[in-house]
Amino acid sequence: MLIRSLAVLLLALSPVAIPLAEIRPALAQAQQMVVADLMRATALDVVFSQFAETIASSARDDDISTDEIFLKHWEATANSVFEADRLHERLARALEGKFSEEEQVVLRAFFRSEFGGRMTRLERQAALLAPAQQTAAIASGDRILVDAPVIRATQIDQLMELVSAEISAAMVGQSLRALLLGLSVSHQQGQITVPWQDIDTQVQAMMPSLLADIGHTQRAMMAYVYRDLTDAELDRYIEFLKSPAAQKFYAIAAYAVGRIVAEGMADFGEAFAARMKSVNV
């Protein structure tokens, strides 16, 4: 459930050949680019939309506990700590002031282009797929890759190199931490403690296989989402992803999302332990 269309959440830019003579007059206007617009264009404004629900439902879905008091406190804590609007606000603040005027011009030029609008629509649709639809999309992407010509398979490989799985890895890793947290405290009584060191050791051991799954999911989702693009259009997109402005944007966003979910999980652990302590006293 957590492995959403994260493969495409940060893929919303495309190469736009803008002569220098056209860039300079646009600088003043580019300075007005609002981070909210950038987030909407790249679907980062919905990156946390399902995270609270995923963590909240995990205790029931994975049979961590059958104790209704435990489950209700778990769900209430998750919905409070991982409230989406607040997390998105934190992400917006993390992106503010990070891009130069020329970088803003390149981004704005793309998002206002016809092709840019098309890419934004494709990726927002993918980002908002329901869990069952995500599963179907990934299965369809797998089938596409089986019969994909060499050029399309190579293009998907290039996309995989240019857009890392850092965001999906961070969110899946934190989801795993939540599950291990639940297992570790579900049978504790009295003073509840969160053994983060032991949890993180287990997460580290399990991440290689998870990263392989993330890579597979990401690749299949890319094949599905971009299935109707021509090779020339996908090449155009890839060229933009190689640009310094695009690479900087993805790096900053990935780091910010990782920090937000990691800090949120630490807050979740402490808040849940406090809730359970009050019950167990």
PDB file of C-alpha atoms in Angstrom:
ATOM      1  CA  MET A   1       0.000   0.000   0.000  1.00  0.00           C
ATOM      2  CA  LEU A   2       2.785   2.388   0.897  1.00  0.00           C
ATOM      3  CA  ILE A   3       4.688   1.715  -2.327  1.00  0.00           C
ATOM      4  CA  ARG A   4       2.525   4.091  -4.317  1.00  0.00           C
ATOM      5  CA  SER A   5       3.465   5.637  -7.630  1.00  0.00           C
ATOM      6  CA  LEU A   6       6.485   7.123  -5.912  1.00  0.00           C
ATOM      7  CA  ALA A   7       8.466   6.303  -8.979  1.00  0.00           C
ATOM      8  CA  VAL A   8       6.784   9.242 -10.660  1.00  0.00           C
ATOM      9  CA  LEU A   9       6.150  11.668  -7.817  1.00  0.00           C
ATOM     10  CA  LEU A  10       9.349  13.500  -8.621  1.00  0.00           C
ATOM     11  CA  LEU A  11       9.241  13.177 -12.387  1.00  0.00           C
ATOM     12  CA  ALA A  12       7.495  16.311 -13.547  1.00  0.00           C
ATOM     13  CA  LEU A  13      10.039  18.179 -15.600  1.00  0.00           C
ATOM     14  CA  SER A  14      10.960  17.946 -19.262  1.00  0.00           C
ATOM     15  CA  PRO A  15      13.741  19.361 -21.452  1.00  0.00           C
ATOM     16  CA  VAL A  16      12.855  22.722 -22.880  1.00  0.00           C
ATOM     17  CA  ALA A  17      15.280  24.355 -25.257  1.00  0.00           C
ATOM     18  CA  ILE A  18      15.245  27.967 -24.068  1.00  0.00           C
ATOM     19  CA  PRO A  19      17.747  30.274 -25.743  1.00  0.00           C
ATOM     20  CA  LEU A  20      19.634  32.554 -23.377  1.00  0.00           C
ATOM     21  CA  ALA A  21      18.063  35.589 -24.993  1.00  0.00           C
ATOM     22  CA  GLU A  22      14.664  34.303 -23.903  1.00  0.00           C
ATOM     23  CA  ILE A  23      15.769  33.463 -20.369  1.00  0.00           C
ATOM     24  CA  ARG A  24      17.054  36.884 -19.338  1.00  0.00           C
ATOM     25  CA  PRO A  25      13.812  38.888 -19.799  1.00  0.00           C
ATOM     26  CA  ALA A  26      11.932  36.223 -17.879  1.00  0.00           C
ATOM     27  CA  LEU A  27      14.088  36.378 -14.744  1.00  0.00           C
ATOM     28  CA  ALA A  28      11.956  38.927 -12.931  1.00  0.00           C
ATOM     29  CA  GLN A  29       8.825  36.903 -13.523  1.00  0.00           C
ATOM     30  CA  ALA A  30      10.546  33.645 -12.538  1.00  0.00           C
ATOM     31  CA  GLN A  31      11.384  35.100  -9.135  1.00  0.00           C
ATOM     32  CA  GLN A  32       7.667  35.039  -8.353  1.00  0.00           C
ATOM     33  CA  MET A  33       7.396  31.266  -8.726  1.00  0.00           C
ATOM     34  CA  VAL A  34       5.629  29.928  -5.677  1.00  0.00           C
ATOM     35  CA  VAL A  35       6.798  26.700  -4.075  1.00  0.00           C
ATOM     36  CA  ALA A  36       3.176  25.562  -3.929  1.00  0.00           C
ATOM     37  CA  ASP A  37       3.036  25.657  -7.730  1.00  0.00           C
ATOM     38  CA  LEU A  38       6.205  23.592  -7.955  1.00  0.00           C
ATOM     39  CA  MET A  39       4.811  21.031  -5.544  1.00  0.00           C
ATOM     40  CA  ARG A  40       1.522  20.785  -7.428  1.00  0.00           C
ATOM     41  CA  ALA A  41       3.319  20.340 -10.735  1.00  0.00           C
ATOM     42  CA  THR A  42       5.439  17.482  -9.363  1.00  0.00           C
ATOM     43  CA  ALA A  43       2.698  15.892  -7.209  1.00  0.00           C
ATOM     44  CA  LEU A  44       4.735  16.590  -4.090  1.00  0.00           C
ATOM     45  CA  ASP A  45       1.637  18.204  -2.652  1.00  0.00           C
ATOM     46  CA  VAL A  46       0.162  14.699  -2.294  1.00  0.00           C
ATOM     47  CA  VAL A  47       3.293  12.742  -1.365  1.00  0.00           C
ATOM     48  CA  PHE A  48       2.131  12.391   2.257  1.00  0.00           C
ATOM     49  CA  SER A  49      -1.587  12.035   1.525  1.00  0.00           C
ATOM     50  CA  GLN A  50      -1.778   8.299   2.196  1.00  0.00           C
ATOM     51  CA  PHE A  51       1.071   7.976   4.676  1.00  0.00           C
ATOM     52  CA  ALA A  52      -1.009   8.494   7.839  1.00  0.00           C
ATOM     53  CA  GLU A  53      -3.610   5.995   6.633  1.00  0.00           C
ATOM     54  CA  THR A  54      -0.888   3.484   5.778  1.00  0.00           C
ATOM     55  CA  ILE A  55       0.723   3.676   9.212  1.00  0.00           C
ATOM     56  CA  ALA A  56      -2.626   3.823  11.018  1.00  0.00           C
ATOM     57  CA  SER A  57      -3.957   0.691   9.306  1.00  0.00           C
ATOM     58  CA  SER A  58      -0.715  -1.285   9.515  1.00  0.00           C
ATOM     59  CA  ALA A  59      -1.280  -2.581  13.039  1.00  0.00           C
ATOM     60  CA  ARG A  60      -4.587  -4.192  12.037  1.00  0.00           C
ATOM     61  CA  ASP A  61      -3.557  -5.216   8.527  1.00  0.00           C
ATOM     62  CA  ASP A  62      -0.370  -6.941   9.693  1.00  0.00           C
ATOM     63  CA  ASP A  63      -1.903  -8.487  12.818  1.00  0.00           C
ATOM     64  CA  ILE A  64       0.470  -6.703  15.174  1.00  0.00           C
ATOM     65  CA  SER A  65      -2.158  -6.813  17.868  1.00  0.00           C
ATOM     66  CA  THR A  66      -5.780  -7.763  18.440  1.00  0.00           C
ATOM     67  CA  ASP A  67      -6.110  -5.518  21.490  1.00  0.00           C
ATOM     68  CA  GLU A  68      -8.648  -2.839  20.558  1.00  0.00           C
ATOM     69  CA  ILE A  69      -7.193  -0.342  23.027  1.00  0.00           C
ATOM     70  CA  PHE A  70      -3.736  -0.805  21.474  1.00  0.00           C
ATOM     71  CA  LEU A  71      -5.164  -0.472  17.959  1.00  0.00           C
ATOM     72  CA  LYS A  72      -7.200   2.632  18.704  1.00  0.00           C
ATOM     73  CA  HIS A  73      -4.234   4.402  20.311  1.00  0.00           C
ATOM     74  CA  TRP A  74      -2.031   3.353  17.395  1.00  0.00           C
ATOM     75  CA  GLU A  75      -4.487   4.723  14.836  1.00  0.00           C
ATOM     76  CA  ALA A  76      -5.111   7.957  16.699  1.00  0.00           C
ATOM     77  CA  THR A  77      -1.380   8.594  17.130  1.00  0.00           C
ATOM     78  CA  ALA A  78      -0.622   7.915  13.460  1.00  0.00           C
ATOM     79  CA  ASN A  79      -3.406  10.176  12.220  1.00  0.00           C
ATOM     80  CA  SER A  80      -2.243  12.953  14.529  1.00  0.00           C
ATOM     81  CA  VAL A  81       1.520  12.758  13.972  1.00  0.00           C
ATOM     82  CA  PHE A  82       1.359  12.166  10.213  1.00  0.00           C
ATOM     83  CA  GLU A  83      -1.396  14.666   9.444  1.00  0.00           C
ATOM     84  CA  ALA A  84      -0.848  15.323   5.723  1.00  0.00           C
ATOM     85  CA  ASP A  85      -1.425  19.079   5.554  1.00  0.00           C
ATOM     86  CA  ARG A  86       1.140  19.718   8.261  1.00  0.00           C
ATOM     87  CA  LEU A  87       3.719  17.482   6.598  1.00  0.00           C
ATOM     88  CA  HIS A  88       3.161  19.149   3.240  1.00  0.00           C
ATOM     89  CA  GLU A  89       3.631  22.544   4.882  1.00  0.00           C
ATOM     90  CA  ARG A  90       6.965  21.361   6.286  1.00  0.00           C
ATOM     91  CA  LEU A  91       8.019  20.188   2.842  1.00  0.00           C
ATOM     92  CA  ALA A  92       7.075  23.539   1.310  1.00  0.00           C
ATOM     93  CA  ARG A  93       9.208  25.364   3.871  1.00  0.00           C
ATOM     94  CA  ALA A  94      12.111  23.025   3.114  1.00  0.00           C
ATOM     95  CA  LEU A  95      11.929  23.948  -0.583  1.00  0.00           C
ATOM     96  CA  GLU A  96      11.608  27.698  -0.098  1.00  0.00           C
ATOM     97  CA  GLY A  97      14.554  29.808  -1.153  1.00  0.00           C
ATOM     98  CA  LYS A  98      16.567  26.898  -2.498  1.00  0.00           C
ATOM     99  CA  PHE A  99      16.543  27.732  -6.217  1.00  0.00           C
ATOM    100  CA  SER A 100      18.289  30.499  -8.103  1.00  0.00           C
ATOM    101  CA  GLU A 101      16.444  32.824 -10.456  1.00  0.00           C
ATOM    102  CA  GLU A 102      17.704  30.975 -13.512  1.00  0.00           C
ATOM    103  CA  GLU A 103      16.727  27.615 -12.052  1.00  0.00           C
ATOM    104  CA  GLN A 104      13.262  28.963 -11.385  1.00  0.00           C
ATOM    105  CA  VAL A 105      13.010  30.174 -14.990  1.00  0.00           C
ATOM    106  CA  VAL A 106      13.835  26.720 -16.342  1.00  0.00           C
ATOM    107  CA  LEU A 107      11.252  25.084 -14.093  1.00  0.00           C
ATOM    108  CA  ARG A 108       8.579  27.678 -14.807  1.00  0.00           C
ATOM    109  CA  ALA A 109       9.157  27.466 -18.560  1.00  0.00           C
ATOM    110  CA  PHE A 110       8.532  23.754 -18.499  1.00  0.00           C
ATOM    111  CA  PHE A 111       5.470  23.781 -16.282  1.00  0.00           C
ATOM    112  CA  ARG A 112       3.823  26.413 -18.490  1.00  0.00           C
ATOM    113  CA  SER A 113       4.553  24.501 -21.687  1.00  0.00           C
ATOM    114  CA  GLU A 114       2.000  22.230 -23.353  1.00  0.00           C
ATOM    115  CA  PHE A 115       4.255  19.220 -22.915  1.00  0.00           C
ATOM    116  CA  GLY A 116       4.893  20.102 -19.295  1.00  0.00           C
ATOM    117  CA  GLY A 117       1.180  20.267 -18.617  1.00  0.00           C
ATOM    118  CA  ARG A 118       0.742  16.850 -20.184  1.00  0.00           C
ATOM    119  CA  MET A 119       3.474  15.355 -18.017  1.00  0.00           C
ATOM    120  CA  THR A 120       2.016  16.926 -14.901  1.00  0.00           C
ATOM    121  CA  ARG A 121      -1.398  15.426 -15.613  1.00  0.00           C
ATOM    122  CA  LEU A 122       0.079  11.964 -16.225  1.00  0.00           C
ATOM    123  CA  GLU A 123       2.046  12.015 -13.001  1.00  0.00           C
ATOM    124  CA  ARG A 124      -0.683  13.449 -10.793  1.00  0.00           C
ATOM    125  CA  GLN A 125      -3.041  10.746 -12.039  1.00  0.00           C
ATOM    126  CA  ALA A 126      -0.441   8.126 -11.137  1.00  0.00           C
ATOM    127  CA  ALA A 127       0.248   9.686  -7.739  1.00  0.00           C
ATOM    128  CA  LEU A 128      -3.453   9.603  -6.840  1.00  0.00           C
ATOM    129  CA  LEU A 129      -4.161   6.011  -7.840  1.00  0.00           C
ATOM    130  CA  ALA A 130      -5.942   3.982  -5.193  1.00  0.00           C
ATOM    131  CA  PRO A 131      -4.042   0.951  -3.850  1.00  0.00           C
ATOM    132  CA  ALA A 132      -5.886  -1.544  -6.068  1.00  0.00           C
ATOM    133  CA  GLN A 133      -5.289   0.655  -9.095  1.00  0.00           C
ATOM    134  CA  GLN A 134      -1.608   0.936  -8.212  1.00  0.00           C
ATOM    135  CA  THR A 135      -1.320  -2.835  -8.149  1.00  0.00           C
ATOM    136  CA  ALA A 136      -3.004  -3.089 -11.530  1.00  0.00           C
ATOM    137  CA  ALA A 137      -0.768  -0.357 -12.973  1.00  0.00           C
ATOM    138  CA  ILE A 138       2.391  -2.105 -11.777  1.00  0.00           C
ATOM    139  CA  ALA A 139       1.198  -5.415 -13.268  1.00  0.00           C
ATOM    140  CA  SER A 140       0.487  -3.651 -16.544  1.00  0.00           C
ATOM    141  CA  GLY A 141       3.925  -2.037 -16.458  1.00  0.00           C
ATOM    142  CA  ASP A 142       5.529  -5.438 -15.953  1.00  0.00           C
ATOM    143  CA  ARG A 143       3.753  -6.731 -19.051  1.00  0.00           C
ATOM    144  CA  ILE A 144       4.860  -3.695 -21.041  1.00  0.00           C
ATOM    145  CA  LEU A 145       8.480  -4.273 -20.059  1.00  0.00           C
ATOM    146  CA  VAL A 146       8.386  -7.916 -21.140  1.00  0.00           C
ATOM    147  CA  ASP A 147       7.728  -6.892 -24.747  1.00  0.00           C
ATOM    148  CA  ALA A 148       9.443  -3.485 -24.647  1.00  0.00           C
ATOM    149  CA  PRO A 149      11.814  -2.709 -27.564  1.00  0.00           C
ATOM    150  CA  VAL A 150      15.444  -2.165 -26.633  1.00  0.00           C
ATOM    151  CA  ILE A 151      15.150   1.608 -26.975  1.00  0.00           C
ATOM    152  CA  ARG A 152      12.233   1.835 -24.520  1.00  0.00           C
ATOM    153  CA  ALA A 153      13.878  -0.501 -22.020  1.00  0.00           C
ATOM    154  CA  THR A 154      17.028   1.630 -22.251  1.00  0.00           C
ATOM    155  CA  GLN A 155      15.020   4.802 -21.682  1.00  0.00           C
ATOM    156  CA  ILE A 156      13.418   3.324 -18.559  1.00  0.00           C
ATOM    157  CA  ASP A 157      16.880   2.353 -17.327  1.00  0.00           C
ATOM    158  CA  GLN A 158      18.033   5.937 -17.862  1.00  0.00           C
ATOM    159  CA  LEU A 159      15.066   7.243 -15.906  1.00  0.00           C
ATOM    160  CA  MET A 160      15.923   4.866 -13.079  1.00  0.00           C
ATOM    161  CA  GLU A 161      19.448   6.273 -12.960  1.00  0.00           C
ATOM    162  CA  LEU A 162      18.288   9.887 -13.056  1.00  0.00           C
ATOM    163  CA  VAL A 163      15.464   9.640 -10.546  1.00  0.00           C
ATOM    164  CA  SER A 164      16.531   7.636  -7.538  1.00  0.00           C
ATOM    165  CA  ALA A 165      14.227   5.706  -5.240  1.00  0.00           C
ATOM    166  CA  GLU A 166      15.255   7.816  -2.253  1.00  0.00           C
ATOM    167  CA  ILE A 167      11.767   9.048  -1.451  1.00  0.00           C
ATOM    168  CA  SER A 168      10.136   5.651  -1.802  1.00  0.00           C
ATOM    169  CA  ALA A 169      12.984   4.049   0.147  1.00  0.00           C
ATOM    170  CA  ALA A 170      12.589   6.579   2.950  1.00  0.00           C
ATOM    171  CA  MET A 171       8.846   6.105   3.210  1.00  0.00           C
ATOM    172  CA  VAL A 172       8.949   2.326   2.950  1.00  0.00           C
ATOM    173  CA  GLY A 173      11.800   2.218   5.469  1.00  0.00           C
ATOM    174  CA  GLN A 174       9.821   4.296   7.943  1.00  0.00           C
ATOM    175  CA  SER A 175       6.741   2.141   7.386  1.00  0.00           C
ATOM    176  CA  LEU A 176       8.854  -0.891   8.262  1.00  0.00           C
ATOM    177  CA  ARG A 177      10.102   0.905  11.372  1.00  0.00           C
ATOM    178  CA  ALA A 178       6.479   1.445  12.393  1.00  0.00           C
ATOM    179  CA  LEU A 179       5.682  -2.246  12.030  1.00  0.00           C
ATOM    180  CA  LEU A 180       8.710  -3.263  14.068  1.00  0.00           C
ATOM    181  CA  LEU A 181       7.832  -0.617  16.637  1.00  0.00           C
ATOM    182  CA  GLY A 182       4.376  -2.097  16.972  1.00  0.00           C
ATOM    183  CA  LEU A 183       5.716  -5.619  17.365  1.00  0.00           C
ATOM    184  CA  SER A 184       8.247  -4.509  19.969  1.00  0.00           C
ATOM    185  CA  VAL A 185       5.779  -2.724  22.232  1.00  0.00           C
ATOM    186  CA  SER A 186       2.597  -4.737  21.671  1.00  0.00           C
ATOM    187  CA  HIS A 187       3.315  -7.005  24.641  1.00  0.00           C
ATOM    188  CA  GLN A 188       4.972  -4.456  26.920  1.00  0.00           C
ATOM    189  CA  GLN A 189       3.286  -3.518  30.167  1.00  0.00           C
ATOM    190  CA  GLY A 190       3.784  -0.578  32.487  1.00  0.00           C
ATOM    191  CA  GLN A 191       6.690   1.603  31.377  1.00  0.00           C
ATOM    192  CA  ILE A 192       6.700   1.458  27.570  1.00  0.00           C
ATOM    193  CA  THR A 193      10.071   1.888  25.892  1.00  0.00           C
ATOM    194  CA  VAL A 194      10.870   2.066  22.184  1.00  0.00           C
ATOM    195  CA  PRO A 195      14.015   0.040  21.313  1.00  0.00           C
ATOM    196  CA  TRP A 196      14.992   2.176  18.326  1.00  0.00           C
ATOM    197  CA  GLN A 197      18.525   0.762  18.121  1.00  0.00           C
ATOM    198  CA  ASP A 198      17.255  -2.805  17.773  1.00  0.00           C
ATOM    199  CA  ILE A 199      14.551  -1.696  15.355  1.00  0.00           C
ATOM    200  CA  ASP A 200      17.011   0.153  13.146  1.00  0.00           C
ATOM    201  CA  THR A 201      19.366  -2.829  13.112  1.00  0.00           C
ATOM    202  CA  GLN A 202      16.519  -4.978  11.806  1.00  0.00           C
ATOM    203  CA  VAL A 203      15.503  -2.350   9.252  1.00  0.00           C
ATOM    204  CA  GLN A 204      19.079  -2.116   7.964  1.00  0.00           C
ATOM    205  CA  ALA A 205      19.197  -5.884   7.489  1.00  0.00           C
ATOM    206  CA  MET A 206      15.886  -5.928   5.612  1.00  0.00           C
ATOM    207  CA  MET A 207      16.403  -2.868   3.396  1.00  0.00           C
ATOM    208  CA  PRO A 208      18.423  -4.506   0.575  1.00  0.00           C
ATOM    209  CA  SER A 209      15.519  -6.771  -0.365  1.00  0.00           C
ATOM    210  CA  LEU A 210      13.071  -3.901   0.089  1.00  0.00           C
ATOM    211  CA  LEU A 211      15.148  -1.676  -2.190  1.00  0.00           C
ATOM    212  CA  ALA A 212      15.058  -4.379  -4.846  1.00  0.00           C
ATOM    213  CA  ASP A 213      11.273  -4.449  -4.581  1.00  0.00           C
ATOM    214  CA  ILE A 214      11.134  -0.658  -4.746  1.00  0.00           C
ATOM    215  CA  GLY A 215      13.289  -0.655  -7.867  1.00  0.00           C
ATOM    216  CA  HIS A 216      11.064  -3.229  -9.529  1.00  0.00           C
ATOM    217  CA  THR A 217       7.929  -1.278  -8.636  1.00  0.00           C
ATOM    218  CA  GLN A 218       9.440   1.999  -9.786  1.00  0.00           C
ATOM    219  CA  ARG A 219      10.521   0.570 -13.126  1.00  0.00           C
ATOM    220  CA  ALA A 220       7.124  -1.020 -13.798  1.00  0.00           C
ATOM    221  CA  MET A 221       5.276   2.154 -12.836  1.00  0.00           C
ATOM    222  CA  MET A 222       7.455   4.219 -15.159  1.00  0.00           C
ATOM    223  CA  ALA A 223       6.726   1.852 -18.037  1.00  0.00           C
ATOM    224  CA  TYR A 224       3.002   2.164 -17.334  1.00  0.00           C
ATOM    225  CA  VAL A 225       2.792   5.919 -16.805  1.00  0.00           C
ATOM    226  CA  TYR A 226       4.875   6.829 -19.856  1.00  0.00           C
ATOM    227  CA  ARG A 227       3.463   4.101 -22.105  1.00  0.00           C
ATOM    228  CA  ASP A 228       1.825   6.549 -24.520  1.00  0.00           C
ATOM    229  CA  LEU A 229       4.863   8.804 -24.918  1.00  0.00           C
ATOM    230  CA  THR A 230       6.845   8.462 -28.107  1.00  0.00           C
ATOM    231  CA  ASP A 231      10.534   7.633 -27.909  1.00  0.00           C
ATOM    232  CA  ALA A 232      11.319  11.206 -28.946  1.00  0.00           C
ATOM    233  CA  GLU A 233       9.159  12.624 -26.158  1.00  0.00           C
ATOM    234  CA  LEU A 234      10.739  10.379 -23.576  1.00  0.00           C
ATOM    235  CA  ASP A 235      14.214  11.355 -24.830  1.00  0.00           C
ATOM    236  CA  ARG A 236      13.211  14.986 -24.420  1.00  0.00           C
ATOM    237  CA  TYR A 237      12.157  14.293 -20.874  1.00  0.00           C
ATOM    238  CA  ILE A 238      15.359  12.426 -20.076  1.00  0.00           C
ATOM    239  CA  GLU A 239      17.486  15.288 -21.342  1.00  0.00           C
ATOM    240  CA  PHE A 240      15.779  17.649 -18.956  1.00  0.00           C
ATOM    241  CA  LEU A 241      16.234  15.276 -16.056  1.00  0.00           C
ATOM    242  CA  LYS A 242      19.964  15.513 -16.674  1.00  0.00           C
ATOM    243  CA  SER A 243      19.927  19.275 -16.214  1.00  0.00           C
ATOM    244  CA  PRO A 244      21.427  20.785 -13.045  1.00  0.00           C
ATOM    245  CA  ALA A 245      18.120  22.459 -12.147  1.00  0.00           C
ATOM    246  CA  ALA A 246      16.176  19.192 -12.289  1.00  0.00           C
ATOM    247  CA  GLN A 247      18.799  17.201 -10.425  1.00  0.00           C
ATOM    248  CA  LYS A 248      19.011  19.840  -7.706  1.00  0.00           C
ATOM    249  CA  PHE A 249      15.257  19.895  -7.285  1.00  0.00           C
ATOM    250  CA  TYR A 250      14.965  16.124  -6.887  1.00  0.00           C
ATOM    251  CA  ALA A 251      17.898  15.953  -4.491  1.00  0.00           C
ATOM    252  CA  ILE A 252      16.507  18.660  -2.215  1.00  0.00           C
ATOM    253  CA  ALA A 253      12.995  17.197  -2.287  1.00  0.00           C
ATOM    254  CA  ALA A 254      14.205  13.667  -1.562  1.00  0.00           C
ATOM    255  CA  TYR A 255      16.328  14.824   1.373  1.00  0.00           C
ATOM    256  CA  ALA A 256      13.466  16.894   2.790  1.00  0.00           C
ATOM    257  CA  VAL A 257      10.914  14.078   2.526  1.00  0.00           C
ATOM    258  CA  GLY A 258      13.358  11.671   4.154  1.00  0.00           C
ATOM    259  CA  ARG A 259      13.969  14.025   7.063  1.00  0.00           C
ATOM    260  CA  ILE A 260      10.265  14.707   7.557  1.00  0.00           C
ATOM    261  CA  VAL A 261       9.207  11.053   7.693  1.00  0.00           C
ATOM    262  CA  ALA A 262      12.168  10.073   9.889  1.00  0.00           C
ATOM    263  CA  GLU A 263      11.487  12.831  12.399  1.00  0.00           C
ATOM    264  CA  GLY A 264       7.786  12.037  12.225  1.00  0.00           C
ATOM    265  CA  MET A 265       8.422   8.398  13.033  1.00  0.00           C
ATOM    266  CA  ALA A 266      10.502   9.353  16.077  1.00  0.00           C
ATOM    267  CA  ASP A 267       7.629  11.580  17.241  1.00  0.00           C
ATOM    268  CA  PHE A 268       5.173   8.768  16.567  1.00  0.00           C
ATOM    269  CA  GLY A 269       7.141   6.325  18.693  1.00  0.00           C
ATOM    270  CA  GLU A 270       7.342   8.673  21.650  1.00  0.00           C
ATOM    271  CA  ALA A 271       3.706   9.751  21.395  1.00  0.00           C
ATOM    272  CA  PHE A 272       2.452   6.178  21.111  1.00  0.00           C
ATOM    273  CA  ALA A 273       4.600   5.031  24.037  1.00  0.00           C
ATOM    274  CA  ALA A 274       3.191   7.868  26.142  1.00  0.00           C
ATOM    275  CA  ARG A 275      -0.377   6.903  25.228  1.00  0.00           C
ATOM    276  CA  MET A 276       0.216   3.259  26.096  1.00  0.00           C
ATOM    277  CA  LYS A 277       1.949   4.150  29.357  1.00  0.00           C
ATOM    278  CA  SER A 278      -1.165   6.033  30.477  1.00  0.00           C
ATOM    279  CA  VAL A 279      -3.253   2.948  29.696  1.00  0.00           C
ATOM    280  CA  ASN A 280      -0.911   0.495  31.424  1.00  0.00           C
ATOM    281  CA  VAL A 281      -0.462   2.433  34.639  1.00  0.00           C
TER     282      VAL A 281
END
